[in-house]
Short mmCIF file of C-alpha atoms in Angstrom, two decimals:
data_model
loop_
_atom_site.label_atom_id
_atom_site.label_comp_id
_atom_site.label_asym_id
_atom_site.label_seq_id
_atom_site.Cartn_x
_atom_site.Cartn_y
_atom_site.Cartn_z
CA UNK A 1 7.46 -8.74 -21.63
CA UNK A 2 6.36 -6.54 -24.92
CA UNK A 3 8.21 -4.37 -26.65
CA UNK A 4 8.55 -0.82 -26.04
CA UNK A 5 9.22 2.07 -28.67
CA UNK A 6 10.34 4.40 -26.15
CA UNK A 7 11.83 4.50 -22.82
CA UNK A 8 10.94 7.87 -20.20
CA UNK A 9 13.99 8.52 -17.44
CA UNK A 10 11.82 9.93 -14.99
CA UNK A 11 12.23 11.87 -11.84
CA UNK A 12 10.61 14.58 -9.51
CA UNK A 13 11.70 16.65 -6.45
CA UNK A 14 8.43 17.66 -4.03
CA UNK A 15 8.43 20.91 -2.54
CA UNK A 16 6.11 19.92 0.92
CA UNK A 17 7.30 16.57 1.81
CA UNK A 18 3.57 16.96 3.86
CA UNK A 19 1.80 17.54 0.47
CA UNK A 20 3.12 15.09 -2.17
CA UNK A 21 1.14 16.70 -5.00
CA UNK A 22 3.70 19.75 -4.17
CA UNK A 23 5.99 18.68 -7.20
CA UNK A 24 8.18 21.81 -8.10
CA UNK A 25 10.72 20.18 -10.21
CA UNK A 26 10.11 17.68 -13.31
CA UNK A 27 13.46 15.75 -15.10
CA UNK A 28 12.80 13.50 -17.70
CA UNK A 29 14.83 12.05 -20.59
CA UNK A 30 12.57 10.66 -23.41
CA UNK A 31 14.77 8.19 -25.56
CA UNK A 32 14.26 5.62 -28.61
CA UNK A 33 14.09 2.10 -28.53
CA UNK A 34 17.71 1.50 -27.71
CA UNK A 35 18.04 4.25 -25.14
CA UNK A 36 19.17 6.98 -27.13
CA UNK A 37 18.29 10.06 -25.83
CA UNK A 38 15.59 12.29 -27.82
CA UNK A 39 14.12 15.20 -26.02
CA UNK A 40 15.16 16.25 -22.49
CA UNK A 41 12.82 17.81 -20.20
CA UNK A 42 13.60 20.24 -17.20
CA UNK A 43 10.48 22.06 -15.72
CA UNK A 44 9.92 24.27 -12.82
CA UNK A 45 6.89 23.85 -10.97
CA UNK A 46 4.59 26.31 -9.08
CA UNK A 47 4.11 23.87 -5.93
CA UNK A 48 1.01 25.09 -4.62
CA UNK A 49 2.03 24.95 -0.82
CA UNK A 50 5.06 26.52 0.95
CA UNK A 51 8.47 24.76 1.50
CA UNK A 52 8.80 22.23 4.54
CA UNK A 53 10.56 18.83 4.42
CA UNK A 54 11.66 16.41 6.54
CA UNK A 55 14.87 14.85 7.56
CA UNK A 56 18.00 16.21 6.00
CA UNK A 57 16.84 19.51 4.26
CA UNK A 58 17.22 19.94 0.31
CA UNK A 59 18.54 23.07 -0.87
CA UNK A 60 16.91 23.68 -4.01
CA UNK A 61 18.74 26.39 -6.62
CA UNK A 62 15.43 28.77 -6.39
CA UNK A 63 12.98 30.28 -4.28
CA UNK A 64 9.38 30.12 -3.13
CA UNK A 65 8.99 33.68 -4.93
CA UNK A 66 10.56 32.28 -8.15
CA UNK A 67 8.58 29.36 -8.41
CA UNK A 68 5.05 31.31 -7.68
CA UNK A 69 5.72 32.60 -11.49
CA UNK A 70 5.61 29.04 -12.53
CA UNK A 71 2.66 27.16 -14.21
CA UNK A 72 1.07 24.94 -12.10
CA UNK A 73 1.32 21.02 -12.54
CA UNK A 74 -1.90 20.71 -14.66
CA UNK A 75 -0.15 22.91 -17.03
CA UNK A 76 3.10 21.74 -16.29
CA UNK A 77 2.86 18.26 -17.12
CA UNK A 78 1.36 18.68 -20.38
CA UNK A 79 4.64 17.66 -22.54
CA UNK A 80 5.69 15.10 -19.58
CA UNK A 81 2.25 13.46 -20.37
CA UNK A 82 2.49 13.74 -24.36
CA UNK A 83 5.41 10.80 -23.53
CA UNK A 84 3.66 8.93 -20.50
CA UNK A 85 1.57 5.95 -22.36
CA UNK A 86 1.62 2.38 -22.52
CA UNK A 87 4.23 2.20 -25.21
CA UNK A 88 6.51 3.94 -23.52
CA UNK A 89 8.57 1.74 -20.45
CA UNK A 90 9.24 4.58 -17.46
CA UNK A 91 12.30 4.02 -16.12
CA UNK A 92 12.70 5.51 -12.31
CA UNK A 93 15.17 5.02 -9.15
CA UNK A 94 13.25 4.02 -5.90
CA UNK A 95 10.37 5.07 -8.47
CA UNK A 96 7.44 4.70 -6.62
CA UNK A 97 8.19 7.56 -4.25
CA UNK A 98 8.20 9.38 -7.55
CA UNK A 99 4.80 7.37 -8.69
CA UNK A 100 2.87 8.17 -5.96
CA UNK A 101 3.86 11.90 -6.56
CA UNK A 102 2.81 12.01 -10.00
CA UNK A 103 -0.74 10.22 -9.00
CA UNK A 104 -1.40 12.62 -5.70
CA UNK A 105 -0.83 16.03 -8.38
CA UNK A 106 -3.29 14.36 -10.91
CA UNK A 107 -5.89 13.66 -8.05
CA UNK A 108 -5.21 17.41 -6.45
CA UNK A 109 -5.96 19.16 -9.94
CA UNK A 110 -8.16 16.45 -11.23
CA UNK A 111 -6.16 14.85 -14.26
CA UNK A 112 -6.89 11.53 -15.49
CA UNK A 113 -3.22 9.83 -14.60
CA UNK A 114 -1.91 8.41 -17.81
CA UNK A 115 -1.75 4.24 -18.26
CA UNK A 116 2.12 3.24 -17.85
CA UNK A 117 4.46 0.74 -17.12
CA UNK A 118 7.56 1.35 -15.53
CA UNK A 119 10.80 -0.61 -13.92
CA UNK A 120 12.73 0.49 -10.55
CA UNK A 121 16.44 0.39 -11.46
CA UNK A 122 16.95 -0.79 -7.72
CA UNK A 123 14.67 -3.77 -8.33
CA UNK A 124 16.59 -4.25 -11.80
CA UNK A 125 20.08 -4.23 -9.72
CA UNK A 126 18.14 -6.62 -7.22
CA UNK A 127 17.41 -9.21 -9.87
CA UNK A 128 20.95 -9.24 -11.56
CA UNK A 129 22.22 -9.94 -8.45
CA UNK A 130 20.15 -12.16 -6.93
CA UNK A 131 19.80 -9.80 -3.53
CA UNK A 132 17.65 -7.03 -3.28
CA UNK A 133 18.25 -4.00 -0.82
CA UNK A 134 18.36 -0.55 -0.85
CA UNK A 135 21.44 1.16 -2.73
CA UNK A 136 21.08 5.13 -3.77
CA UNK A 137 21.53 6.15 -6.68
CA UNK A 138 24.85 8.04 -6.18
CA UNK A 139 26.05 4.64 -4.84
CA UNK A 140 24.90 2.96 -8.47
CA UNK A 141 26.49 5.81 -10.55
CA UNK A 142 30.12 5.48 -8.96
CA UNK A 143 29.78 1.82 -9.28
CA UNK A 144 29.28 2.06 -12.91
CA UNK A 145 31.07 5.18 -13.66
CA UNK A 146 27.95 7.48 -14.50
CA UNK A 147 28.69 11.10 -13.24
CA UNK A 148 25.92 13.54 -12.56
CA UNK A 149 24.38 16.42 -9.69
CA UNK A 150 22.42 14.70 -7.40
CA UNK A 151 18.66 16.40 -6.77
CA UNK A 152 18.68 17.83 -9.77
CA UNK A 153 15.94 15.53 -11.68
CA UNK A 154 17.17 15.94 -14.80
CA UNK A 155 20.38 14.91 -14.09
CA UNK A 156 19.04 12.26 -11.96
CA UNK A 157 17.01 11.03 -14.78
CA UNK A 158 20.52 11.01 -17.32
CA UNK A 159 22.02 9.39 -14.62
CA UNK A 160 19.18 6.70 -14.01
CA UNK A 161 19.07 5.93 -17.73
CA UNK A 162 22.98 5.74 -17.67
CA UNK A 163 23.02 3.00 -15.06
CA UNK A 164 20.06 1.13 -16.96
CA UNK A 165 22.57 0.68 -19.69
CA UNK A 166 25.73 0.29 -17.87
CA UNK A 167 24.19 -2.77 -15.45
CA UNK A 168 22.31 -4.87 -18.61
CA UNK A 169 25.44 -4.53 -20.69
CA UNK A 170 27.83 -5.53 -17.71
CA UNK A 171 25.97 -7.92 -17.23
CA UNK A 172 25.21 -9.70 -20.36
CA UNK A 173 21.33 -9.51 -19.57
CA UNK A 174 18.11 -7.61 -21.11
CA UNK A 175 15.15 -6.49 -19.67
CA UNK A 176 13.61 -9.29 -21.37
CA UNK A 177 15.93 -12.11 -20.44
CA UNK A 178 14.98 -11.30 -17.14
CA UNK A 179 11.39 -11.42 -17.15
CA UNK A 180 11.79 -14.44 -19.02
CA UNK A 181 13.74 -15.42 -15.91
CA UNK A 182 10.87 -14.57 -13.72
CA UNK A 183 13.83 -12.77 -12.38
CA UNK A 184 11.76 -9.44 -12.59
CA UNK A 185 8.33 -8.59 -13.44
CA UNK A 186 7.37 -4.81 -15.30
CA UNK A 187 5.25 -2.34 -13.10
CA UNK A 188 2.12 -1.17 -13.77
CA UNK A 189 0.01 1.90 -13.83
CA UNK A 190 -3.95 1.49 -14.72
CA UNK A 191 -6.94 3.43 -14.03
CA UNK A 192 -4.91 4.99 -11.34
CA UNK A 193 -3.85 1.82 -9.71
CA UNK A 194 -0.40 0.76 -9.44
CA UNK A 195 1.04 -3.10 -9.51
CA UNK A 196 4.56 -2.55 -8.30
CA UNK A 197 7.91 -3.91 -9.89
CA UNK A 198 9.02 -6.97 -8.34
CA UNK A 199 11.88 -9.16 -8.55
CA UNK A 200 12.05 -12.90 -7.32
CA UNK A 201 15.45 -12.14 -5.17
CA UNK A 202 13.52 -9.75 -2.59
CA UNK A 203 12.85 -11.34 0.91
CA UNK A 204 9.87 -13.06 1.78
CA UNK A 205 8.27 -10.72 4.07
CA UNK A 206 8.73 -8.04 2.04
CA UNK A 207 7.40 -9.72 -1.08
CA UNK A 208 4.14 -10.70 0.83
CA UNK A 209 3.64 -7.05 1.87
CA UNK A 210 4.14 -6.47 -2.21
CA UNK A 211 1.99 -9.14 -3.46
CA UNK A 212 -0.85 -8.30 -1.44
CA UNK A 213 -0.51 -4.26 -2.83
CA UNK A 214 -0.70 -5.98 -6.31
CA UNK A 215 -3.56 -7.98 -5.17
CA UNK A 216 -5.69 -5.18 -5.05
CA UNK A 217 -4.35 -4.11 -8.72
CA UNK A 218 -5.37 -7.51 -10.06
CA UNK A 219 -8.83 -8.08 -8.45
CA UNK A 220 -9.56 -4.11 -9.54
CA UNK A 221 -8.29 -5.01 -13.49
CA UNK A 222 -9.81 -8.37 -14.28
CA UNK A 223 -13.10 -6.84 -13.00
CA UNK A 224 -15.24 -4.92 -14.50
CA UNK A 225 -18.77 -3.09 -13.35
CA UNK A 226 -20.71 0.38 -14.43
CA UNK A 227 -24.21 -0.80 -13.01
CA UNK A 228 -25.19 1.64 -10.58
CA UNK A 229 -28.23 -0.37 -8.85
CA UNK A 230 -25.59 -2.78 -7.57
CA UNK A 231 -25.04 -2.69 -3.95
CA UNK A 232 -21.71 -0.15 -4.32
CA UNK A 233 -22.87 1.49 -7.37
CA UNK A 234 -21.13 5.09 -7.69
CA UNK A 235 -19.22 4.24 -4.83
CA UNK A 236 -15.47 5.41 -4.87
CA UNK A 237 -13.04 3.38 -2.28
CA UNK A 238 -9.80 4.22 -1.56
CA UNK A 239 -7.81 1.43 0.50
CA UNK A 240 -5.46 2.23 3.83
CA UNK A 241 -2.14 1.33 3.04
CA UNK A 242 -1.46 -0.69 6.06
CA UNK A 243 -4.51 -2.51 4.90
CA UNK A 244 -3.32 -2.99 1.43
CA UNK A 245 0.13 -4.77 2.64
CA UNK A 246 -1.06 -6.35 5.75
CA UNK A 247 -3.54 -9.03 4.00
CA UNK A 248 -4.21 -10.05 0.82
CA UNK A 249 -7.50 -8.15 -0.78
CA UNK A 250 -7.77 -9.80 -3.85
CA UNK A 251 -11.50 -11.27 -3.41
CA UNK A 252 -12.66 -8.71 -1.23
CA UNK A 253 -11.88 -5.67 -4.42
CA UNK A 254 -13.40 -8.02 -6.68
CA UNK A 255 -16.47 -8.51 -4.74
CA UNK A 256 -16.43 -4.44 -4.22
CA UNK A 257 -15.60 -4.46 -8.41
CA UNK A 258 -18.47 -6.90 -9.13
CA UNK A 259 -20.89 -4.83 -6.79
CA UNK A 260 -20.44 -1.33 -8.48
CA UNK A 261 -17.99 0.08 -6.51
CA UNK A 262 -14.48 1.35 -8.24
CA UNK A 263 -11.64 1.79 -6.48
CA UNK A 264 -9.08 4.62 -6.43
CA UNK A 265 -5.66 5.53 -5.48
CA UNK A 266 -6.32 8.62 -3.58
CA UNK A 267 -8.43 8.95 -0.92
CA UNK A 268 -8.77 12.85 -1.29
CA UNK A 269 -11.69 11.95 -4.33
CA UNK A 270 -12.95 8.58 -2.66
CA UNK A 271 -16.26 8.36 -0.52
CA UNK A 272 -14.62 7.02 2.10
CA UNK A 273 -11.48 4.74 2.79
CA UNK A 274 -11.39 1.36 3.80
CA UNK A 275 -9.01 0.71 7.33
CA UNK A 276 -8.38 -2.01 9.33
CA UNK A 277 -7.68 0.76 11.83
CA UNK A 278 -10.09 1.59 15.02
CA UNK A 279 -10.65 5.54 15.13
CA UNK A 280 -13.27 7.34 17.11
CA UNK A 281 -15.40 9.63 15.48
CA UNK A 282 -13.31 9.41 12.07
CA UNK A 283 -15.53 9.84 9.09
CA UNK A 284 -12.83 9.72 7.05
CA UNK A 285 -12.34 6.14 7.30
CA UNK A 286 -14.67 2.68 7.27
CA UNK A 287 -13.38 0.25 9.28
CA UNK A 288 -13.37 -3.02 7.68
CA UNK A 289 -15.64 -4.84 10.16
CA UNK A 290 -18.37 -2.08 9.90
CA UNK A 291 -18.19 -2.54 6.11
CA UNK A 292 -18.68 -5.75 5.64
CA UNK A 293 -21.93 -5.34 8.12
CA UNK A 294 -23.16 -2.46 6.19
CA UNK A 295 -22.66 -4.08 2.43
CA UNK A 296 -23.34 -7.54 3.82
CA UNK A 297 -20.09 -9.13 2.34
CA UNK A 298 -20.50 -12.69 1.77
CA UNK A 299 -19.25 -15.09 4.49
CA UNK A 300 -16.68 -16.71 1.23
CA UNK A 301 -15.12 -13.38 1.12
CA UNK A 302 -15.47 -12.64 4.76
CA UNK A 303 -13.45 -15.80 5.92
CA UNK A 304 -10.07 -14.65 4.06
CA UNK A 305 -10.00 -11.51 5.83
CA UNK A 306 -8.74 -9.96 9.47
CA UNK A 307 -11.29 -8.21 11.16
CA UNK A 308 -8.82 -8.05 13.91
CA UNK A 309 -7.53 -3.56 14.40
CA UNK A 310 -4.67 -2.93 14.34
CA UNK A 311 -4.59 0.53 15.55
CA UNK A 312 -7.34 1.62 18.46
CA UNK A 313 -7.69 5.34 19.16
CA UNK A 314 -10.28 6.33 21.14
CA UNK A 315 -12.37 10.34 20.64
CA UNK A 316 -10.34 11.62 23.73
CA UNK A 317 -7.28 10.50 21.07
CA UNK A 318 -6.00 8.15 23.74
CA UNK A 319 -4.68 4.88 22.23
CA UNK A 320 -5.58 1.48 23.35
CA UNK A 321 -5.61 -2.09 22.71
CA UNK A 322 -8.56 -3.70 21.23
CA UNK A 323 -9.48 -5.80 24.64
CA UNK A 324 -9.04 -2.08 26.91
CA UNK A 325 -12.00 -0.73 23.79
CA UNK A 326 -14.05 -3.65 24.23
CA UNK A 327 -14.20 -3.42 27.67
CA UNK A 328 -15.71 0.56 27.74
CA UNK A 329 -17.74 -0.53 25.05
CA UNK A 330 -19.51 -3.37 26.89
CA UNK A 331 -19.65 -0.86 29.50
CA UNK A 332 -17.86 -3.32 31.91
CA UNK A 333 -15.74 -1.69 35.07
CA UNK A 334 -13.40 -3.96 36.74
CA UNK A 335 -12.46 -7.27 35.88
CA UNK A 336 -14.04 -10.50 37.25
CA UNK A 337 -15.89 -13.55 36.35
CA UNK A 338 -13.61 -16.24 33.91
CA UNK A 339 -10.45 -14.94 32.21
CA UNK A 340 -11.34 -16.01 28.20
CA UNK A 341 -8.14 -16.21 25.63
CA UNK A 342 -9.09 -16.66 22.18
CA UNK A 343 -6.44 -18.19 19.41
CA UNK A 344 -5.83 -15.88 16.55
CA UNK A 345 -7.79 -17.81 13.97
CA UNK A 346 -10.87 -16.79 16.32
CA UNK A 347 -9.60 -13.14 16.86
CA UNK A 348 -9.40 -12.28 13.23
CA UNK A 349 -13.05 -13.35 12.76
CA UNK A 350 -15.96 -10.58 11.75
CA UNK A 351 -17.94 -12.15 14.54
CA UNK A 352 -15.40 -11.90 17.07
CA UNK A 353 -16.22 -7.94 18.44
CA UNK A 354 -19.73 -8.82 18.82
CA UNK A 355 -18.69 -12.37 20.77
CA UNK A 356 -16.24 -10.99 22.96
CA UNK A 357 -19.12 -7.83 23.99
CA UNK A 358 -20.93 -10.91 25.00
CA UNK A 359 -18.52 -12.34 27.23
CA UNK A 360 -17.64 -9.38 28.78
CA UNK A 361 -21.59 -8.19 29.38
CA UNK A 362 -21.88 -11.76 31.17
CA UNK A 363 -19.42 -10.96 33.63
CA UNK A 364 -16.15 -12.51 32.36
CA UNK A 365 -12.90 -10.70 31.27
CA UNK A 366 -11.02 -11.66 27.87
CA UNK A 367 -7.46 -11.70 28.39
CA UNK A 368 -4.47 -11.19 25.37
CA UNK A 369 -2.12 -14.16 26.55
CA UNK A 370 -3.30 -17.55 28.40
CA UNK A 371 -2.53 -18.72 32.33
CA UNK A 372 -3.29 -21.57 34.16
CA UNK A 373 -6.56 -19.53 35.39
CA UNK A 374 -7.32 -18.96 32.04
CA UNK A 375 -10.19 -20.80 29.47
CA UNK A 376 -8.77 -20.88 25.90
CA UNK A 377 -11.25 -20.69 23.42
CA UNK A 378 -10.37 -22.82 20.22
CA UNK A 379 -12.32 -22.94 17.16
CA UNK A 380 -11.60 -27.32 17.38
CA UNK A 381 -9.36 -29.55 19.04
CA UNK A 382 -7.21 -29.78 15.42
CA UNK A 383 -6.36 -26.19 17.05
CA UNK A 384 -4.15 -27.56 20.13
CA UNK A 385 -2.32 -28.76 17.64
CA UNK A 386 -1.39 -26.17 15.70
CA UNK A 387 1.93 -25.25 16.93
CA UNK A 388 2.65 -22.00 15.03
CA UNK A 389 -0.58 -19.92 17.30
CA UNK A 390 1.75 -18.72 20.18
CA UNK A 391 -0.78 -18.93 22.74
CA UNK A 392 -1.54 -22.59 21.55
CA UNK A 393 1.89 -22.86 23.04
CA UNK A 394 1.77 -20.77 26.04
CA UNK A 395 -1.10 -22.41 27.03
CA UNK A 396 0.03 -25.90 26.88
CA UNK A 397 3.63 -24.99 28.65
CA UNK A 398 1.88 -22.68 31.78
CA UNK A 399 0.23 -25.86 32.60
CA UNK A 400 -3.34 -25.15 32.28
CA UNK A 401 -5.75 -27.65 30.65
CA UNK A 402 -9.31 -26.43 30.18
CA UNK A 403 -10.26 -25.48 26.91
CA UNK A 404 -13.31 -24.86 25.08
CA UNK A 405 -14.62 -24.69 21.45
CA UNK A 406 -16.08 -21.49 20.18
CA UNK A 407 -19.57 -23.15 19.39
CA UNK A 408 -18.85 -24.27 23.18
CA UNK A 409 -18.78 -21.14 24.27
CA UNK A 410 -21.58 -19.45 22.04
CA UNK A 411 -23.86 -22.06 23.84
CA UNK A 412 -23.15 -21.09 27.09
CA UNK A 413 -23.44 -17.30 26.83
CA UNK A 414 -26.97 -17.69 25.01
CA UNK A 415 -27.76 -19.94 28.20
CA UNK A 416 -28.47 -23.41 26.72
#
């Protein structure tokens, strides 16, 4: 971990929780290297949008009509940015709420968001304890005596620092000692990419769903390409966020990287964004299937990916599974023919959409679970096996015992 000159307390309130470049309040506490305090900043904000929230309302100590007087946030944030750099380490509670405000207003007014790295001091708390979950901040500030006014961000930001303090010196431990620990690694802001804080203690799922977000950071940093005759050149990709934590990107945004494309954090100034999601009619959004056809993604990259949606919403707006889609599509009505189960492994394939139109054109039906009427389509034997595919072992305790391979079954719908 390197050394930092400065530390920033940080904190925003948003105006339009619909809108989250609607910040309206900025609280920051700019400090030395030991975290004394050297210039405190409290800014209204003009929001740009009217007031609507969700959940349990704030009430905020001014008006719509007092904040209209207000400088925007690209004038706004001019002192706040003077302090954001890479020797500076930003210190935030649940800070990535408060991250992805700060990146949406540069995007809305087109600012170039500052290079930063910052800590969470839940994910702090998380690795001196060795169990991470989700305490508030007014929770943290009785526990070490800190006392402050909630939703103000000033205050919040004191009160943030305040707890820093109290839980290293408690504690015995420095922010160093624990990365040296691997007990918590430093967030990261880049180019308008973010690689989150971690710490070791948080549960596996949840760490998966954060190491494949970082993925994306570290395929995006360690690559580098400005040729525009490359198959992506120009091109500007932003990435679903379902997409981002669901699988792990890594070699398919250093592929995009290597080929000219760049990718961004918003997807308001992106050409389009990459989904795993099925839509209709959305321009908006490039599946990832449809992509990798288009930009002819090598099959290396290709096989480390799920092709498989995991949302289907048809132009009427009805939503369906993926089997009820490829059914209109192959323009089948009624069921007949052999009921065909594919494992997962097959599922998640790009190849499997255009397979599955084939059995259904042919007459057969593709069902989501396997039955004794039922053919299950492996990719090899090894596959009956494999105990962790759940219809592996459905299929095997309902009694049924035909099976076929996938080359198998691509032989017998092109008739040989």
């Amino acid at each position: 971990m390197k050394h930092y000159k400065n530390y920033l307390a940080l904190d925003f309130e948003m105006y339009n929780a619909m809108r989250y470049y609607s910040v309206c309040w900025i609280g920051a506490l700019f400090t030395d290297a030991e975290m004394n305090p050297v210039e405190k900043l409290d800014v209204k904000v003009n929001p740009d949008t009217r007031h609507k929230l969700v959940g349990k309302e704030l009430k905020f100590p001014f008006t719509y009509k007092d904040l209209k007087i207000r400088p925007k946030f690209d004038k706004a944030s001019r002192t706040l940015f003077k302090y954001l750099n890479t020797d500076t380490l930003v210190v935030g509670h649940a800070v990535d709420n408060d991250i992805k405000m700060l990146m949406s207003a540069c995007a809305h007014y087109g600012l170039q968001c500052p290079d930063f790295d910052y800590i969470d001091t839940l994910v702090v708390y998380g690795a001196l304890n060795g169990s991470y979950a989700q305490v508030s901040l007014t929770s943290l500030a009785q526990k070490y005596g800190v006392e402050f006014s909630p939703h103000d961000p000033s205050q919040d930001a004191f009160a943030t620092l305040c707890v820093l303090k109290r839980m290293l010196e408690e504690s015995g431990e420095t922010l160093q000692t624990l990365a040296d620990k691997h007990a918590l690694c430093v967030g990261k802001v880049r180019g308008g990419l973010v690689r989150k804080c971690t710490a070791d203690c948080m549960v596996s799922r949840a760490r998966e769903h954060i190491d494949n977000y970082n993925a994306v950071f570290d395929a995006a940093n360690e690559t580098a390409s400005d040729d525009t005759s490359k198959p992506l050149g120009g091109k500007k990709i932003a990435l679903d966020l379902k997409l981002m934590t669901s699988q792990n990107l890594y070699d398919l945004v250093k592929w995009i990287v290597e080929s000219g494309g760049k990718i961004v954090y918003e997807p308001h100034g992106a050409d389009f964004t990459l989904t795993g999601s099925l839509i209709e009619g959305d321009e908006k959004n490039m599946r990832l299937v449809d992509f990798a056809g288009k930009y002819k993604l090598p099959e290396s990259v290709r096989d480390g990916l799920d092709f498989y949606p995991n949302k289907v919403v048809l132009k009427s707006g009805e939503t369906c599974s993926f089997s009820q889609y490829l059914k209109s599509k192959a323009g089948v009505n009624g069921s007949g023919g052999t009921a065909y189960c594919f494992v997962r492994g097959i599922e998640r394939r790009f190849e499997f959409e255009q397979i599955a139109c084939r059995v259904l054109a042919s007459g057969n039906r593709i069902c989501t679970m396997p039955d004794k009427r039922a053919v299950l389509v492996i990719d090899s034997q090894a596959d009956l096996k494999d105990t962790s595919d759940i219809k592996v072992r459905k299929f095997a305790a309902c009694g049924a015992k035909r099976t076929v391979t996938l080359d198998e079954l691509k032989k017998s719908l092109r008739g040989d």
